[in-house]
Coordinates of C-alpha atoms in Angstrom, one line a residue:
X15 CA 0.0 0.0 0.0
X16 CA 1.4 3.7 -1.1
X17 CA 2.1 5.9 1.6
X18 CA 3.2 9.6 2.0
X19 CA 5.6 10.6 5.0
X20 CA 8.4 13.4 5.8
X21 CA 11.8 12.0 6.1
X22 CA 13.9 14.9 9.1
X23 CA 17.0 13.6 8.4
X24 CA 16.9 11.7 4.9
X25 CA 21.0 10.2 4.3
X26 CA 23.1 10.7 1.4
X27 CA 23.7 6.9 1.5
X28 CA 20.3 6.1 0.4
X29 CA 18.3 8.8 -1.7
X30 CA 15.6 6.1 -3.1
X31 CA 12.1 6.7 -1.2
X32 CA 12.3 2.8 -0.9
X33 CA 14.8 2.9 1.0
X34 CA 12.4 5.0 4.2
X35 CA 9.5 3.5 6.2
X36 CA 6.8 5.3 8.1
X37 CA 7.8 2.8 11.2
X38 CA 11.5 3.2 11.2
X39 CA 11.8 7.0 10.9
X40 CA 8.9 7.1 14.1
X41 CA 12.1 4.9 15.9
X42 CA 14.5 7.2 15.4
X43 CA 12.2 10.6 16.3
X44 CA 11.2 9.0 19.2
X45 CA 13.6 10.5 22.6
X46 CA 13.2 6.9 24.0
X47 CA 16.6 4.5 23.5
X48 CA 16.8 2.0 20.8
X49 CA 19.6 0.4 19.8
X50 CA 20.9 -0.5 16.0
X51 CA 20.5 -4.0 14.7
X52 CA 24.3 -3.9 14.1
X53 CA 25.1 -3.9 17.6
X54 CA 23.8 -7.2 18.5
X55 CA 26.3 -8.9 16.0
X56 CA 29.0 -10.3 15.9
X57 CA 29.3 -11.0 12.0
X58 CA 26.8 -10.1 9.6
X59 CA 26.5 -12.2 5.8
X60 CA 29.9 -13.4 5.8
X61 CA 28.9 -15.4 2.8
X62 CA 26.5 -13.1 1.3
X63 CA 26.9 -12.4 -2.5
X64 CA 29.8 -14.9 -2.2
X65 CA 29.4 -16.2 -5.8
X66 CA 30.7 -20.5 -6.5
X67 CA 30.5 -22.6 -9.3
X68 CA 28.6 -25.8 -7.6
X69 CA 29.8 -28.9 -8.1
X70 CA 27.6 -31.7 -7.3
X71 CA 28.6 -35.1 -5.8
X72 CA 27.1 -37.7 -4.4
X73 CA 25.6 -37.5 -0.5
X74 CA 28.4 -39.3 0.7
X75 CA 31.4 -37.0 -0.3
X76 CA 29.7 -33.4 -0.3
X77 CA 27.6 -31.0 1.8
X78 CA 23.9 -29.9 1.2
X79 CA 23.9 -26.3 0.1
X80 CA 20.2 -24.7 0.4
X81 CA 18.1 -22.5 -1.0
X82 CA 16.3 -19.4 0.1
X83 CA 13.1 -22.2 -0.1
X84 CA 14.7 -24.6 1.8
X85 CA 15.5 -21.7 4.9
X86 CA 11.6 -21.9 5.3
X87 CA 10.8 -25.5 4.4
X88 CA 9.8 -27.8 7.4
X89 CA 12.1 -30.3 5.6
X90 CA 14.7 -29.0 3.6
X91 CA 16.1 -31.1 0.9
X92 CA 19.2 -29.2 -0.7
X93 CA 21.7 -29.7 -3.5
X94 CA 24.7 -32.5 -2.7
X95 CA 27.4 -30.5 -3.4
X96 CA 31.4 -30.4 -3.4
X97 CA 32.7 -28.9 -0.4
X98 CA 35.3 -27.6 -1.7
X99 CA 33.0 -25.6 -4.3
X100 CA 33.3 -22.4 -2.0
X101 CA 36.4 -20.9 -1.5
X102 CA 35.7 -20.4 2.8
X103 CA 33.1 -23.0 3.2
X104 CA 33.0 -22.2 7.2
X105 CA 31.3 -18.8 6.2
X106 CA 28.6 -20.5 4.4
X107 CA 27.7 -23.1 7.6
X108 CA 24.4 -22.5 9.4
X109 CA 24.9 -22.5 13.3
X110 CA 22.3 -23.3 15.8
X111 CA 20.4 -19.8 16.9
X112 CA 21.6 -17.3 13.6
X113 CA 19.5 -15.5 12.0
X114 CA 18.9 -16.5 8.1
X115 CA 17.1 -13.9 5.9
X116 CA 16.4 -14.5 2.4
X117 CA 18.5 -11.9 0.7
X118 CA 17.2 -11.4 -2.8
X119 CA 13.8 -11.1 -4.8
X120 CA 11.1 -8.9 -5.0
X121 CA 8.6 -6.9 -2.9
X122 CA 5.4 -8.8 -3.5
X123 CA 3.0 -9.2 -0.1
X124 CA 3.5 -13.0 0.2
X125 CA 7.2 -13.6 -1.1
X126 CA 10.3 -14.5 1.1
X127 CA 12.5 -11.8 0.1
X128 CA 13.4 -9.5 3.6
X129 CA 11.8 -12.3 6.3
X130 CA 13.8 -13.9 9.0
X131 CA 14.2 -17.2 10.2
X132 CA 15.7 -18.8 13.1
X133 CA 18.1 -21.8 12.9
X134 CA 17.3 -24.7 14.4
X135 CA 18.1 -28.3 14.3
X136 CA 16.5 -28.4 10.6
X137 CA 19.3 -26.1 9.0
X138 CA 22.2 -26.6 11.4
X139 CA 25.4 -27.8 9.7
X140 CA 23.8 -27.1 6.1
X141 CA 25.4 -24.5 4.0
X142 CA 23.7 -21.3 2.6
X143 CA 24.4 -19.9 -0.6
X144 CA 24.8 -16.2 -2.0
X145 CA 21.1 -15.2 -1.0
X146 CA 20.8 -15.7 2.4
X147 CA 22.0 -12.5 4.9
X148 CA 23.2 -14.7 8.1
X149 CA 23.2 -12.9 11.1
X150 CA 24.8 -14.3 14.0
X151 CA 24.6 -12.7 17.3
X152 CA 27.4 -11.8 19.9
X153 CA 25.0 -13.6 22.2
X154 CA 23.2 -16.3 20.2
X155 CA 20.0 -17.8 22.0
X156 CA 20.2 -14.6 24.5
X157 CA 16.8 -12.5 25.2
X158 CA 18.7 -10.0 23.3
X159 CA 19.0 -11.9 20.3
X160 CA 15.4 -13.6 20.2
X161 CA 13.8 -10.6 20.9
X162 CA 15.5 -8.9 18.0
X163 CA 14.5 -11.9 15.6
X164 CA 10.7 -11.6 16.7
X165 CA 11.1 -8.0 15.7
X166 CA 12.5 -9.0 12.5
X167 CA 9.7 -11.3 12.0
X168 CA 7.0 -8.7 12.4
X169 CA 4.9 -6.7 9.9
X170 CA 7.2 -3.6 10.4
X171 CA 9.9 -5.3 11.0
X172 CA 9.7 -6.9 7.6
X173 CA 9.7 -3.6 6.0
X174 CA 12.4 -2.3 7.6
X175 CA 14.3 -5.0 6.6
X176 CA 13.5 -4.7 2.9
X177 CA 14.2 -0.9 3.3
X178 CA 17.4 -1.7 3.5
X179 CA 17.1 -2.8 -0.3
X180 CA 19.0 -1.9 -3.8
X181 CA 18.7 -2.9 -7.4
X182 CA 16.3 -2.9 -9.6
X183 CA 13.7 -5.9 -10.0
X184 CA 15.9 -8.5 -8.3
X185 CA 16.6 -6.6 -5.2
X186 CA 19.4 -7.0 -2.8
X187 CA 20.0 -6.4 1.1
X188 CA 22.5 -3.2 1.9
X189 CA 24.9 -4.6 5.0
X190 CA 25.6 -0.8 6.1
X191 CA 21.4 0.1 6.0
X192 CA 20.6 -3.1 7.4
X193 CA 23.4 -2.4 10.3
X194 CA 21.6 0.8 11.0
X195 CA 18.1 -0.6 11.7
X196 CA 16.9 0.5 15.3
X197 CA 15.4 -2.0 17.1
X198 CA 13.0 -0.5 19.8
X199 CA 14.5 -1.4 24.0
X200 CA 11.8 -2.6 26.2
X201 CA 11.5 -3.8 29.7
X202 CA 13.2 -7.0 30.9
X203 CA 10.0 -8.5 31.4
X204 CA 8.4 -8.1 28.2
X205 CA 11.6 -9.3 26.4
X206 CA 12.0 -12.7 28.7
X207 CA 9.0 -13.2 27.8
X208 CA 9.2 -13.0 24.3
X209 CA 12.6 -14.7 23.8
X210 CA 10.8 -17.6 25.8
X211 CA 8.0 -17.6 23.5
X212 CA 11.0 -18.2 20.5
X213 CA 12.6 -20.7 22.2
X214 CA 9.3 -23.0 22.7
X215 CA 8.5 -22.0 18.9
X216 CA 12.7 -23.8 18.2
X217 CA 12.0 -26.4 20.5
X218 CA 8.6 -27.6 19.2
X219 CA 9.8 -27.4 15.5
X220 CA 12.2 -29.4 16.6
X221 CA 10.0 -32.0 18.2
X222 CA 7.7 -31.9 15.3
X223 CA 10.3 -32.5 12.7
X224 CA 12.3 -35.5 14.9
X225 CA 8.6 -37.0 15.1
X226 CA 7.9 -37.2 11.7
X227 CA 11.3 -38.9 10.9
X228 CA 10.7 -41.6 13.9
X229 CA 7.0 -42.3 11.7
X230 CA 8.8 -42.9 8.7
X231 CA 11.5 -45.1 10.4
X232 CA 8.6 -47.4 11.5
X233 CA 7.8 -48.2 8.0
X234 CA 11.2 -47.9 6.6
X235 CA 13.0 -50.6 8.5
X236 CA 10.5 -53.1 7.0
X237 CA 12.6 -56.0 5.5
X238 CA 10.8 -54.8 1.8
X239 CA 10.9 -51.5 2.1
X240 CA 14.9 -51.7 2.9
X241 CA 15.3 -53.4 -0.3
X242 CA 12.7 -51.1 -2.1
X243 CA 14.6 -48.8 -1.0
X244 CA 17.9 -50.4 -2.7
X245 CA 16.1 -50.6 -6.1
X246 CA 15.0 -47.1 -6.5
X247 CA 17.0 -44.7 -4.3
X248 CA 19.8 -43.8 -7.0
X249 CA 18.3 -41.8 -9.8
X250 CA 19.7 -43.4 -12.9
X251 CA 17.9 -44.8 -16.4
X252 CA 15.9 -48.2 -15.8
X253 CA 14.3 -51.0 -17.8
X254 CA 11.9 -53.5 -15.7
X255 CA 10.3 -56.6 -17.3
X256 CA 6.6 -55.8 -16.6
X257 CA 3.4 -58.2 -16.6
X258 CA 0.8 -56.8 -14.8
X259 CA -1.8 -54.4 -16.7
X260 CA -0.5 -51.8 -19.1
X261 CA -2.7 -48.5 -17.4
X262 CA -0.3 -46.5 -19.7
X263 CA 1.7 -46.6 -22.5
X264 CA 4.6 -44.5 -20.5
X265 CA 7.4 -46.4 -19.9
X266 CA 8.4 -44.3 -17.1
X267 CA 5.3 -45.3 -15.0
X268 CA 6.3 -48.5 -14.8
X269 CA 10.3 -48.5 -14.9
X270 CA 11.2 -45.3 -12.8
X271 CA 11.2 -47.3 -9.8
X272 CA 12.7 -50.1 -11.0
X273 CA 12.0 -53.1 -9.9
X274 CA 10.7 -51.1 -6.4
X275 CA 7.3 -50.8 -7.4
X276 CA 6.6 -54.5 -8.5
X277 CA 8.5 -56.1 -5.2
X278 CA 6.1 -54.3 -3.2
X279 CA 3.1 -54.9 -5.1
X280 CA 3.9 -58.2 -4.7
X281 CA 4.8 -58.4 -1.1
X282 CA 1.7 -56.1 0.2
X283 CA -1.6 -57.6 -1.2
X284 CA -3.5 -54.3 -0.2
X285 CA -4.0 -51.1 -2.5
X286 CA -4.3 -47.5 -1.9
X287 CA -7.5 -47.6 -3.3
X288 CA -8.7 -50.1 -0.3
X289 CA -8.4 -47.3 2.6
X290 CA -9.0 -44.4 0.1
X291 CA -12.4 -43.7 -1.8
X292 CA -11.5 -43.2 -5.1
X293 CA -13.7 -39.7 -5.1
X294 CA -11.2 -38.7 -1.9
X295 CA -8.0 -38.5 -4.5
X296 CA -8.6 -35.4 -6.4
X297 CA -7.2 -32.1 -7.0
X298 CA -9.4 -28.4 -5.9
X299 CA -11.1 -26.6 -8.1
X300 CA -10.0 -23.8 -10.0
X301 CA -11.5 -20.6 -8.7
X302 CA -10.8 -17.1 -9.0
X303 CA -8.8 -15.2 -6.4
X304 CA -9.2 -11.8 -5.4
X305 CA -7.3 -10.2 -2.7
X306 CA -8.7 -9.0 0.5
X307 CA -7.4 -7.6 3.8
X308 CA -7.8 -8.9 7.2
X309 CA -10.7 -9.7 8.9
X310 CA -11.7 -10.3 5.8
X311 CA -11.7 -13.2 3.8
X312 CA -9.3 -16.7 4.3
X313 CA -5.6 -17.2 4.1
X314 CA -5.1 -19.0 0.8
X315 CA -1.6 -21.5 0.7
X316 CA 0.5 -22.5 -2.4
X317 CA 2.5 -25.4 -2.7
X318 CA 5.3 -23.4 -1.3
X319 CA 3.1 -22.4 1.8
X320 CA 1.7 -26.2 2.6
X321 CA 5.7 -27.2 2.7
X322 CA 6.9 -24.2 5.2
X323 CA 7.7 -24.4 8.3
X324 CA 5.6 -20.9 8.7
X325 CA 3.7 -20.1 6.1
X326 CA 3.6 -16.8 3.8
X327 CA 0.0 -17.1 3.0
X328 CA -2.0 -14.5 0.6
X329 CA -4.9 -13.2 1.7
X330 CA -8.4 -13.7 -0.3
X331 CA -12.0 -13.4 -0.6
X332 CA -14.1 -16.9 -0.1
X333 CA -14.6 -18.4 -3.4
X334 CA -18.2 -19.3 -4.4
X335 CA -16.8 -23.6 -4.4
X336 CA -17.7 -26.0 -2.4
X337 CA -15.8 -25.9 0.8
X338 CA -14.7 -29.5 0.5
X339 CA -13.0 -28.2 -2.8
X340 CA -10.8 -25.3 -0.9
X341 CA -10.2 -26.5 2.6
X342 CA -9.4 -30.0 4.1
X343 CA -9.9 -31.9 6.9
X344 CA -6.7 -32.3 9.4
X345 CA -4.7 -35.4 8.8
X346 CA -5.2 -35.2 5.0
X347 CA -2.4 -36.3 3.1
X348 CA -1.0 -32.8 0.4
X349 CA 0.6 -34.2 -2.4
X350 CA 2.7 -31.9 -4.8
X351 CA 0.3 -32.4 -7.7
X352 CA 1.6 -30.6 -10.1
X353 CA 5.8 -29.7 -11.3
X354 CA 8.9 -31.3 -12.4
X355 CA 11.4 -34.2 -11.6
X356 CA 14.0 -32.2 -9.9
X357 CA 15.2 -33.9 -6.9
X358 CA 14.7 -30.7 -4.9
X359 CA 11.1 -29.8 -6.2
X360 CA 7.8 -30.1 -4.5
X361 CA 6.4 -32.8 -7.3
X362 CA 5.5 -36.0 -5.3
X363 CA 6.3 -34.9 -2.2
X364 CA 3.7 -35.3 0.7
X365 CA 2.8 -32.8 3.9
X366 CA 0.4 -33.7 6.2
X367 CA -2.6 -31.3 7.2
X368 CA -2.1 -29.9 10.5
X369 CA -4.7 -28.3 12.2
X370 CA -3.2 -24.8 11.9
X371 CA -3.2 -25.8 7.7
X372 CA -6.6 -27.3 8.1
X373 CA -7.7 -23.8 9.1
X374 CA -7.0 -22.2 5.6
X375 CA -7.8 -22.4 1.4
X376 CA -5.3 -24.8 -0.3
X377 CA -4.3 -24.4 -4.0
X378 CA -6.0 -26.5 -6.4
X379 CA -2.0 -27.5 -7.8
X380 CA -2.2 -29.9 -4.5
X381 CA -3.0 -33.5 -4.5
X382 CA -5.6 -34.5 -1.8
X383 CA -5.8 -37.8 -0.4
X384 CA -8.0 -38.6 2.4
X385 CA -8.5 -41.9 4.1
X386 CA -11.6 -43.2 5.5
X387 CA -10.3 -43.9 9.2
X388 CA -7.4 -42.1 11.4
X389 CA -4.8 -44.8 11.4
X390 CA -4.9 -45.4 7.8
X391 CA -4.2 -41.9 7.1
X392 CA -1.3 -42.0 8.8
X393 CA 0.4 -45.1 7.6
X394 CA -0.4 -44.0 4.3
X395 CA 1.5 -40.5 5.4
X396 CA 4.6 -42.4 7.0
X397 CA 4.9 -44.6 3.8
X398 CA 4.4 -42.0 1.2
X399 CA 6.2 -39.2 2.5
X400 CA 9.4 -41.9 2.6
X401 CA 12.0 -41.8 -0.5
X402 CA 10.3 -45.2 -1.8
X403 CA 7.0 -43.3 -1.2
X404 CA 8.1 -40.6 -3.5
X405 CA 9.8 -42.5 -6.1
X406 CA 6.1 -44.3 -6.2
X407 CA 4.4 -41.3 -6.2
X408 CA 6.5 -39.9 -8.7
X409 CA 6.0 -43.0 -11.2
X410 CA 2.5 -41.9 -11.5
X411 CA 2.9 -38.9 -13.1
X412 CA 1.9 -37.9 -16.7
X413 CA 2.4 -35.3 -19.3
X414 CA 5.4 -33.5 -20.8
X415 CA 7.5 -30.7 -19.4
X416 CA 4.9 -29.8 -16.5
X417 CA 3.7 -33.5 -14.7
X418 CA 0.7 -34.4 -13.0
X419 CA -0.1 -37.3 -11.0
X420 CA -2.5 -39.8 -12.1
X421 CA -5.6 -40.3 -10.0
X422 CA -6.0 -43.8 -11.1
X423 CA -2.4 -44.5 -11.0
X424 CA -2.5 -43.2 -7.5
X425 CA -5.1 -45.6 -6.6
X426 CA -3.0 -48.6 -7.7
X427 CA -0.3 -47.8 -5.6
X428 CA 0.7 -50.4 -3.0
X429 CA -0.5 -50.2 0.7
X430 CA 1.7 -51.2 3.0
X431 CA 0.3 -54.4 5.3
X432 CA 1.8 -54.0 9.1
X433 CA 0.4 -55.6 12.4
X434 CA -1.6 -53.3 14.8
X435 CA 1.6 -52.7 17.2
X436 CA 3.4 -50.8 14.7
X437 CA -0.4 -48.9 13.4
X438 CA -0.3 -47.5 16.7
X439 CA 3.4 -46.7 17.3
X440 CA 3.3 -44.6 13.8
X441 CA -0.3 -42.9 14.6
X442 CA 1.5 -41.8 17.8
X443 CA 4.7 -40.1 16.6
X444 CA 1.7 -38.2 14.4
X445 CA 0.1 -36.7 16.9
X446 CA 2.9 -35.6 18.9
X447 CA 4.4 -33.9 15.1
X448 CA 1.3 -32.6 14.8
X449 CA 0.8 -31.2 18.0
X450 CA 4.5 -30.4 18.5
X451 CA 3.9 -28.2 15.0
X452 CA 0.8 -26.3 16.4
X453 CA 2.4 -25.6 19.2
X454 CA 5.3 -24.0 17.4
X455 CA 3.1 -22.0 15.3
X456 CA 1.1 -20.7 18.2
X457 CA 4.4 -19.5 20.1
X458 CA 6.0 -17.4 17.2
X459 CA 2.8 -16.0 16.7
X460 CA 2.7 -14.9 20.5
X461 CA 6.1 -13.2 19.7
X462 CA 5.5 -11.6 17.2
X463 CA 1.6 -9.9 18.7
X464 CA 3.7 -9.1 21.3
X465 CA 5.7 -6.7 19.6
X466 CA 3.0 -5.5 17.3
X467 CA 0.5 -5.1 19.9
X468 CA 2.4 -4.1 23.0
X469 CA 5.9 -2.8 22.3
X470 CA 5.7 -1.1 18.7
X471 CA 2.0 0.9 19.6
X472 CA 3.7 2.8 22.3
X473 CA 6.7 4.1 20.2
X474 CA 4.9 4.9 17.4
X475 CA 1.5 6.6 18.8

């Protein structure tokens, strides 16, 4: 939204109007102390605009190197890459408690470019590349430095972040504007409790990602799913003797896997399509989508969104659909409907609806696949969401350049056959994910109304 405001003191260093917000120039009016981003550092994007020549390699012998995308995905899956590809690889290695910001893009309401995250457990020991601006704190995990973060992470403290910008339609972060950010000093009490707030919103991602691995492990340390997993984890061109029923005439349906696909078929006598009503695999409809402003309207999530570990969501009117066609139940299974084979891209890959997803309008580009009864939802999660899972899904794409996946094909997929013991064991990890996620979600946005509602009102009235 366009504004109009006076500038007292406007800085030969930055003559672009973009480069001033209502919010920060109120900060430094204001009589009352604040202090400057800068001096809560200790280093700031030592690897920033730090330019390599990748070199990939196999898991094995290289690093993962992630994207901006990756920063914000609840499970980031990165490029294998040479370690030596960077000329001071420390630079580029996350550490538990900095601060990552994606670095470059544009200025659009619902894009990454200018927001913070936190590292934790998910993007320790991974390696960023030019776009992210690391900050790491003289005091990491200090109610200094997780105050500062959830100011980062707030409406205005988005856009003083992207103040900080240059270029032209790519735009960049400016280390000396960004140093000069004041960041508004509040009470001891108000920033304990805060700071706390962050740590239970690190904590609980935490848990929720470590529980969602210890589902899939249930399922993956199946004697046939360790040797599925032999068949078709290596990405490499196939042939398979096939014959069962040709649904296709693709031979990638039916060799991508290898010989994954037809061991488990025949090892699990059960289906997808035997827990799954064949009208509960389908894609949304397509609607039309016109922005709106809080209260009104519904957060709407793109593929992007369902995969984040906090979503960027836009913001629209109801569409006149059925509801069924928009929203979904929790513990439905989100299947990236739509894309390319990549090994990094969203095609295939499955989230599960938590009840803070549940709450909001999913893109019609998503796969939905909804079991009948609880447990079967979730095994058919743990199972799919595993690299065999994947692979499977994968195989049951169709098209050219831009794949979709086959509701029939889907359908056909094997389901895997395990005694109660384990049912319950998996069904349990998937609660606590799902709950450990809500959680998370619930804390961060705590911080972050803190400092919109309590702290920023006061020094901006």
């Amino acid at each position: 939204m366009a504004s109009t405001f006076i500038v007292e003191k406007p800085t030969t260093a930055a003559l672009r109007a973009l480069n001033y917000t209502p919010e920060v120039e109120a900060l430094r009016r204001r009589k009352r102390r604040t202090a400057k981003l800068g001096d809560f550092l200790s280093e700031m994007g030592s690897a920033y605009g730090a330019v390599f020549v990748r070199i990939d390699c196999d898991r094995d012998h290289g690093v993962e190197l992630i994207t901006q995308g990756d920063m914000f995905a609840a499970e980031p899956s990165g490029r294998i890459i040479r370690l030596d590809s960077m000329a001071r690889p420390e630079r580029h290695r996350v550490k538990r408690w900095q601060v990552l910001v994606s670095g470059a893009g544009t200025l659009g309401e619902s894009e990454l470019y200018g927001r913070s995250i936190i590292a934790d457990d998910r993007l320790v020991d991974r390696y960023v590349g030019p776009h992210a601006m690391v900050l790491t704190f003289a005091d990491p995990g200090s109610d200094d430095s997780l105050y500062t973060y959830a100011f980062l992470c707030s409406k205005p403290g988005i856009r003083a972040v992207r103040s900080t910008s240059f270029g032209t339609k790519i735009l960049g972060l400016r280390k000396d504007l960004l140093r000069e950010l004041p960041v508004p000093i509040v009470d001891n009490e108000v920033k304990h409790r805060t700071a706390n707030l962050i740590r239970r919103c690190v904590e609980q991602r935490e848990t929720y990602v470590r529980e969602l691995q210890a589902a899939r492990r249930v399922l993956e340390d199946l004697p046939e799913m360790r040797e599925a997993h032999a068949m078709c984890a290596k990405r490499q061109a196939r042939h398979v003797l096939w014959s069962g029923p040709l649904f296709t005439m693709n031979a990638w349906n039916y060799a991508s896997t290898g010989g994954a696909l037809n061991l488990l078929m025949q090892r699990w006598p059960g289906r997808l399509r035997d827990v799954v009503p064949a009208k509960k695999v389908f894609r949304g409809g397509r609607f039309q989508r016109i922005s709106c402003d809080p209260p009104n309207g519904i957060d709407f999530l793109n593929q992007r969104d369902v995969f984040s570990i906090r979503p960027v969501p836009r913001r629209i009117l109801h569409p006149n659909i059925d509801k069924s066609l928009f929203c979904v139940p929790p513990l439905s299974l989100l299947v990236g409907g739509q894309g390319t084979l990549g090994e990094g891209e969203l095609f295939g890959q499955v989230a599960l609806a938590t009840p803070d997803l549940a709450k909001s309008g999913i893109t019609e580009h998503l796969l939905r696949i909804q079991p009948v009864e609880r447990a079967q939802a979730a095994i058919c999660y743990a199972f799919l969401s595993t690299l065999v899972g994947r692979r499977l899904l994968r195989s049951t794409g169709v098209g050219t350049k831009l794949l979709s996946l086959r509701e029939d094909l889907v359908l056909s997929l094997p389901y895997p056959s395990v005694d109660d013991q384990k049912s319950r064991k998996v069904q349990r990890h998937l609660d606590a994910a799902s709950n450990a996620r809500v959680d998370a979600a619930n804390a961060e946005s705590e911080a972050i109304r803190i400092i919109e509602e309590e702290v920023l009102p006061t020094w901006l009235a």
